[in-house]
């Protein structure tokens, strides 16, 4: 059977490849799983209680309203209004089956095959995959020595078919938060050139500050150039519930709805009820988890400070550490040996960059403090 050339040429999910390696593992030592950026702790009781109630309600088995149930859109709009200090209305919020889907329908509303986008690198691998699968050209915007993308570099890449600049802050895989003034400059560039700034803010609440991530929503014309993407997977520890959101001007939401109708119709109804309950009733729990993870990040940074096994922590934030390995091997082979010889499961940096830069992504948020302590000992085994 002839396969579609776009899918055949695309990389496979590095998460799936990482877990496939587990079949080769022979030891029985506890696995340090630093691969997937998913909370290892349970959601708050208000979320699970609401999910049970929604599952028992016959209405929960029906299609939810396509843009999202009203209580969730209202709760998201209120949550974002508080976070940014700017008025965001429910009509500007589109609930999706996860933030990945929010990105996919946003790109579908903005670009078509033959267009191109500017994508900051290291990129989130699913962004790069989706763009290529859609026949959209990708220009990789390399970060500079400060680990940040430069506005002038992006400006030089914009051509007549460029439709968007895509940023992730805090970054996946780097954890780097782009300062508000840099985000504003990218927004101004997008507005000047008549294109979109697509900003993935999945890890916004894990920056270590309650200050707004940016103030672009204060601009009366923000909807002309900004599309902001969000996830409740990490905030409420519900990655399997598949709840994300796209925040954009009403015309963009309207176009994205056409695409949503062809793939998922709507995000799962009971999960939306549960997410709305979490936003309404679990603010204290969310703050506790955010502070706990910030403490875990500090602990992770401290155990990596002496470069155990020669592994150098380049940056950290959100759920991630971006780590340079010291070996004269392909990063894929380093990742394989970390698992099979040292019982450490990670993701190769080659999933996030165009070439092998000897980088590995460590998702430290999956570990307990005790397992964070164990990590340098495993890495030192290779020294």
XYZ file of C-alpha atoms in Angstrom:
383
model
C 0.000 0.000 0.000
C 1.364 3.401 -0.960
C 1.634 5.739 2.013
C 1.020 9.474 1.872
C 4.433 11.089 1.312
C 3.885 13.793 3.920
C 3.255 11.311 6.726
C 5.967 8.939 5.551
C 8.531 11.734 5.657
C 7.477 13.006 9.093
C 9.103 11.925 12.325
C 7.119 9.658 14.620
C 6.078 10.789 18.063
C 9.221 10.823 20.221
C 7.036 9.975 23.215
C 5.884 6.794 21.504
C 9.436 5.958 20.482
C 10.629 6.489 24.052
C 8.074 4.098 25.484
C 8.798 1.576 22.735
C 12.350 1.379 24.102
C 10.966 0.009 27.355
C 10.494 -3.322 25.601
C 14.290 -3.672 25.432
C 14.787 -2.959 29.120
C 15.968 -5.912 31.197
C 16.755 -4.501 34.651
C 14.331 -4.270 37.564
C 15.695 -1.058 39.135
C 13.114 1.714 39.512
C 12.737 3.653 36.281
C 13.374 7.394 36.328
C 10.808 8.506 33.748
C 11.729 11.977 32.488
C 10.068 11.537 29.121
C 6.502 12.828 29.022
C 5.482 16.222 30.363
C 2.405 14.985 32.186
C 1.586 15.490 35.884
C 2.203 12.354 37.945
C -0.159 13.541 40.699
C -3.985 13.242 40.765
C -6.375 16.097 39.984
C -8.156 17.988 42.773
C -11.247 16.359 44.323
C -13.547 19.023 42.881
C -12.538 17.906 39.388
C -13.049 14.183 39.931
C -16.334 14.752 41.783
C -17.641 16.867 38.907
C -16.522 14.263 36.374
C -18.411 11.520 38.200
C -21.528 13.669 38.320
C -21.300 14.508 34.621
C -20.821 10.843 33.705
C -23.978 9.918 35.601
C -25.984 12.648 33.867
C -27.436 11.375 30.532
C -26.629 14.768 29.016
C -22.946 14.030 29.568
C -23.007 11.360 26.871
C -24.235 13.775 24.215
C -22.211 16.108 22.052
C -21.172 19.194 23.954
C -21.774 22.576 22.280
C -19.093 22.854 19.650
C -17.310 25.970 21.000
C -17.386 24.481 24.507
C -19.948 24.442 27.310
C -20.855 27.898 28.559
C -19.651 27.373 32.159
C -16.167 26.389 30.951
C -15.836 29.195 28.412
C -16.985 31.662 31.064
C -14.590 30.222 33.662
C -11.676 30.289 31.209
C -12.451 33.853 30.164
C -12.607 34.933 33.807
C -9.395 33.074 34.685
C -7.537 34.671 31.783
C -8.990 38.115 32.513
C -7.579 37.925 36.048
C -4.238 36.529 34.838
C -3.679 39.220 32.202
C -5.525 42.133 33.787
C -7.426 42.573 30.524
C -11.000 41.762 29.555
C -11.346 38.504 27.599
C -14.860 37.407 26.695
C -16.232 33.848 26.415
C -16.863 34.442 22.693
C -13.089 34.790 22.246
C -12.469 31.368 23.842
C -12.757 28.134 21.859
C -12.489 24.926 23.892
C -10.573 22.153 22.128
C -9.624 18.547 22.817
C -6.222 19.534 24.197
C -3.811 22.317 23.298
C -2.371 20.332 20.378
C -5.776 20.503 18.734
C -5.975 24.211 19.483
C -2.732 24.667 17.562
C -3.904 22.531 14.649
C -7.195 24.350 14.128
C -5.515 27.731 14.622
C -2.991 26.972 11.877
C -5.769 25.670 9.657
C -7.587 28.981 10.079
C -4.465 31.007 9.268
C -2.505 29.151 6.580
C -2.838 26.737 3.694
C -0.450 24.484 1.741
C 2.235 26.583 0.088
C 2.235 29.209 2.827
C 5.032 29.354 5.372
C 5.524 30.235 9.029
C 8.420 31.288 11.256
C 8.860 28.706 14.025
C 11.161 29.391 16.976
C 13.701 26.588 17.533
C 13.986 24.522 19.686
C 10.370 23.922 18.705
C 7.665 21.775 20.248
C 7.868 18.688 18.051
C 4.122 18.382 17.355
C 4.068 21.937 15.996
C 6.776 21.171 13.471
C 5.165 17.832 12.588
C 1.734 19.336 11.977
C 3.006 22.186 9.841
C 4.902 19.808 7.575
C 1.979 17.402 7.364
C -0.161 20.315 6.160
C 2.303 21.290 3.428
C 3.191 24.536 5.187
C 6.795 25.669 4.902
C 8.755 26.060 8.121
C 11.514 28.606 8.670
C 13.352 27.826 11.878
C 14.099 30.845 14.035
C 17.193 29.942 16.040
C 17.597 31.331 19.530
C 20.657 33.406 20.323
C 23.155 32.962 23.142
C 20.606 34.266 25.668
C 18.327 31.314 24.711
C 15.757 33.761 23.308
C 14.553 34.326 19.732
C 15.375 37.743 18.277
C 12.710 39.900 16.656
C 15.089 41.158 13.968
C 15.918 37.582 12.957
C 12.229 36.822 12.554
C 11.660 40.022 10.565
C 14.293 38.947 8.037
C 12.454 35.655 7.451
C 9.031 37.107 6.675
C 8.075 36.907 3.017
C 4.915 37.262 0.925
C 3.609 33.797 1.896
C 4.428 34.034 5.605
C 1.284 33.748 7.696
C 2.466 33.454 11.301
C 5.269 33.539 13.855
C 5.009 30.680 16.366
C 6.433 30.940 19.875
C 6.127 28.770 22.995
C 6.623 30.425 26.394
C 7.671 28.945 28.747
C 9.407 26.802 26.190
C 8.942 23.122 25.528
C 11.660 21.701 25.582
C 13.833 24.455 27.050
C 11.656 25.800 29.871
C 12.772 29.330 28.939
C 10.221 32.094 29.532
C 10.243 34.859 26.932
C 10.092 38.238 28.743
C 6.947 40.336 28.210
C 8.811 43.091 26.372
C 10.168 40.569 23.845
C 6.694 39.097 23.334
C 5.321 42.604 22.804
C 7.990 43.255 20.175
C 7.020 40.065 18.349
C 3.369 41.119 18.551
C 4.235 44.517 17.099
C 6.160 42.845 14.268
C 3.210 40.578 13.481
C 0.836 43.549 13.467
C 3.157 45.566 11.233
C 3.494 42.747 8.694
C -0.176 41.734 8.760
C 0.452 38.204 10.050
C -0.396 36.318 13.246
C 1.631 35.733 16.371
C 0.632 32.258 17.587
C 1.719 32.023 21.219
C 1.518 28.659 22.992
C 1.167 29.418 26.720
C 0.631 25.878 28.024
C 3.087 26.357 30.925
C 2.111 29.977 31.713
C 1.213 29.207 35.322
C 4.575 27.580 36.065
C 6.746 30.693 35.574
C 7.264 31.398 39.271
C 5.326 34.660 39.169
C 1.709 35.784 39.129
C 2.580 38.807 36.980
C 0.965 38.774 33.529
C 2.935 36.820 30.949
C 2.372 39.795 28.644
C 0.052 42.757 28.201
C -0.889 42.283 24.565
C -4.540 41.738 25.479
C -4.588 45.366 26.657
C -4.325 46.507 23.035
C -7.716 47.171 21.506
C -6.554 45.583 18.235
C -4.957 42.438 19.761
C -7.377 40.228 17.849
C -5.935 41.438 14.540
C -2.649 39.611 15.127
C -2.601 37.484 18.336
C -3.715 33.879 18.817
C -3.046 32.546 22.326
C -3.130 28.805 23.108
C -3.778 27.246 26.516
C -4.004 23.893 28.267
C -5.639 22.684 31.459
C -3.720 19.387 31.377
C -0.952 20.666 33.648
C -2.928 23.223 35.669
C -5.483 20.665 36.818
C -3.465 17.441 36.289
C -5.948 16.175 33.686
C -3.940 15.395 30.520
C -6.190 12.449 29.723
C -9.311 14.606 29.845
C -8.100 16.496 26.737
C -9.079 20.082 27.489
C -7.305 22.979 25.820
C -8.333 26.329 24.454
C -7.708 28.812 21.684
C -8.116 32.508 22.517
C -8.539 34.686 19.454
C -10.743 37.226 17.729
C -14.209 35.999 16.846
C -13.488 35.612 13.100
C -10.536 33.301 13.865
C -12.665 31.316 16.312
C -15.332 30.997 13.618
C -12.901 29.606 11.050
C -11.347 27.264 13.612
C -14.809 25.890 14.418
C -15.141 24.660 10.828
C -12.006 22.565 11.277
C -13.024 21.358 14.723
C -16.278 20.079 13.274
C -14.331 17.741 10.990
C -12.033 16.211 13.609
C -13.552 16.080 17.096
C -16.801 18.095 16.775
C -16.279 19.153 20.400
C -14.077 18.388 23.395
C -15.479 15.633 25.690
C -18.482 16.987 27.582
C -17.885 15.391 31.015
C -14.265 16.531 30.909
C -15.406 20.089 30.218
C -17.726 19.978 33.233
C -14.844 18.722 35.374
C -12.466 21.405 34.070
C -14.988 24.148 34.776
C -15.303 22.886 38.354
C -11.524 22.930 38.712
C -11.225 26.518 37.506
C -14.066 27.561 39.787
C -13.217 25.661 42.974
C -9.538 24.594 42.951
C -7.589 27.860 42.887
C -5.860 27.044 46.179
C -4.924 23.569 44.966
C -3.542 24.993 41.738
C -1.368 27.448 43.639
C -0.068 24.660 45.900
C 0.926 22.528 42.929
C 2.599 25.441 41.171
C 4.667 26.206 44.271
C 5.529 22.536 44.779
C 6.781 22.246 41.199
C 8.840 25.418 41.550
C 10.491 23.831 44.569
C 11.069 20.652 42.573
C 12.671 22.718 39.791
C 15.046 24.362 42.277
C 15.939 20.932 43.622
C 16.539 19.627 40.090
C 18.751 22.605 39.256
C 20.800 22.049 42.410
C 21.484 18.351 41.745
C 22.476 19.164 38.152
C 24.747 22.061 39.109
C 27.899 19.905 39.228
C 27.250 18.367 35.787
C 26.771 14.769 36.939
C 28.243 12.384 34.384
C 29.197 15.430 32.311
C 25.535 16.266 31.593
C 25.149 20.061 31.575
C 21.864 21.771 32.438
C 21.505 24.604 29.919
C 18.083 25.906 30.983
C 15.106 24.888 33.102
C 11.521 25.983 33.613
C 7.937 24.821 33.330
C 8.236 21.034 33.478
C 11.608 20.786 31.707
C 15.356 20.764 31.857
C 17.252 21.239 28.578
C 20.457 19.271 28.995
C 23.623 18.919 26.905
C 25.167 15.446 26.920
C 28.972 15.011 26.781
C 29.262 11.935 24.586
C 30.648 11.490 21.090
C 27.566 9.545 20.073
C 24.301 10.384 18.348
C 21.742 11.724 20.781
C 19.445 8.832 19.879
C 22.133 6.393 21.056
C 22.701 8.405 24.242
C 18.974 8.250 25.016
C 18.949 4.511 24.336
C 21.895 3.868 26.632
C 20.478 6.088 29.365
C 17.483 3.780 29.466
C 19.067 0.362 28.961
C 22.164 0.913 31.087
C 21.070 3.547 33.612
C 17.260 3.196 33.828
C 16.623 6.831 32.851
C 13.963 7.442 30.187
C 14.275 10.748 28.298
C 13.504 12.401 24.960
C 16.276 13.223 22.460
C 16.790 16.853 21.586
C 16.630 15.889 17.912
C 12.828 15.818 18.304
C 12.978 19.602 18.840
C 15.770 20.786 16.536
C 16.592 20.481 12.855
C 20.031 18.958 13.553
C 21.606 16.957 16.373
C 22.945 19.474 18.911
C 23.756 16.899 21.640
C 20.739 17.957 23.698
C 18.276 15.905 25.763
C 14.974 16.958 27.372
C 14.506 15.976 31.013
C 10.912 16.323 32.274
C 11.794 16.669 35.952
C 8.176 17.366 36.965
C 7.439 13.637 36.657
C 9.762 12.821 39.576
C 9.440 12.902 43.339
C 12.116 14.808 45.301
C 13.662 11.446 46.218
C 13.954 10.430 42.575
C 15.411 13.841 41.704
C 18.120 13.022 44.258
C 18.713 9.695 42.529
C 19.129 11.207 39.055
C 22.743 12.488 39.406
C 23.854 9.095 40.710
C 22.465 7.419 37.585
C 24.171 9.977 35.342
C 27.457 9.622 37.219
C 27.435 5.902 36.416
C 28.359 6.903 32.853
C 31.231 9.202 33.832
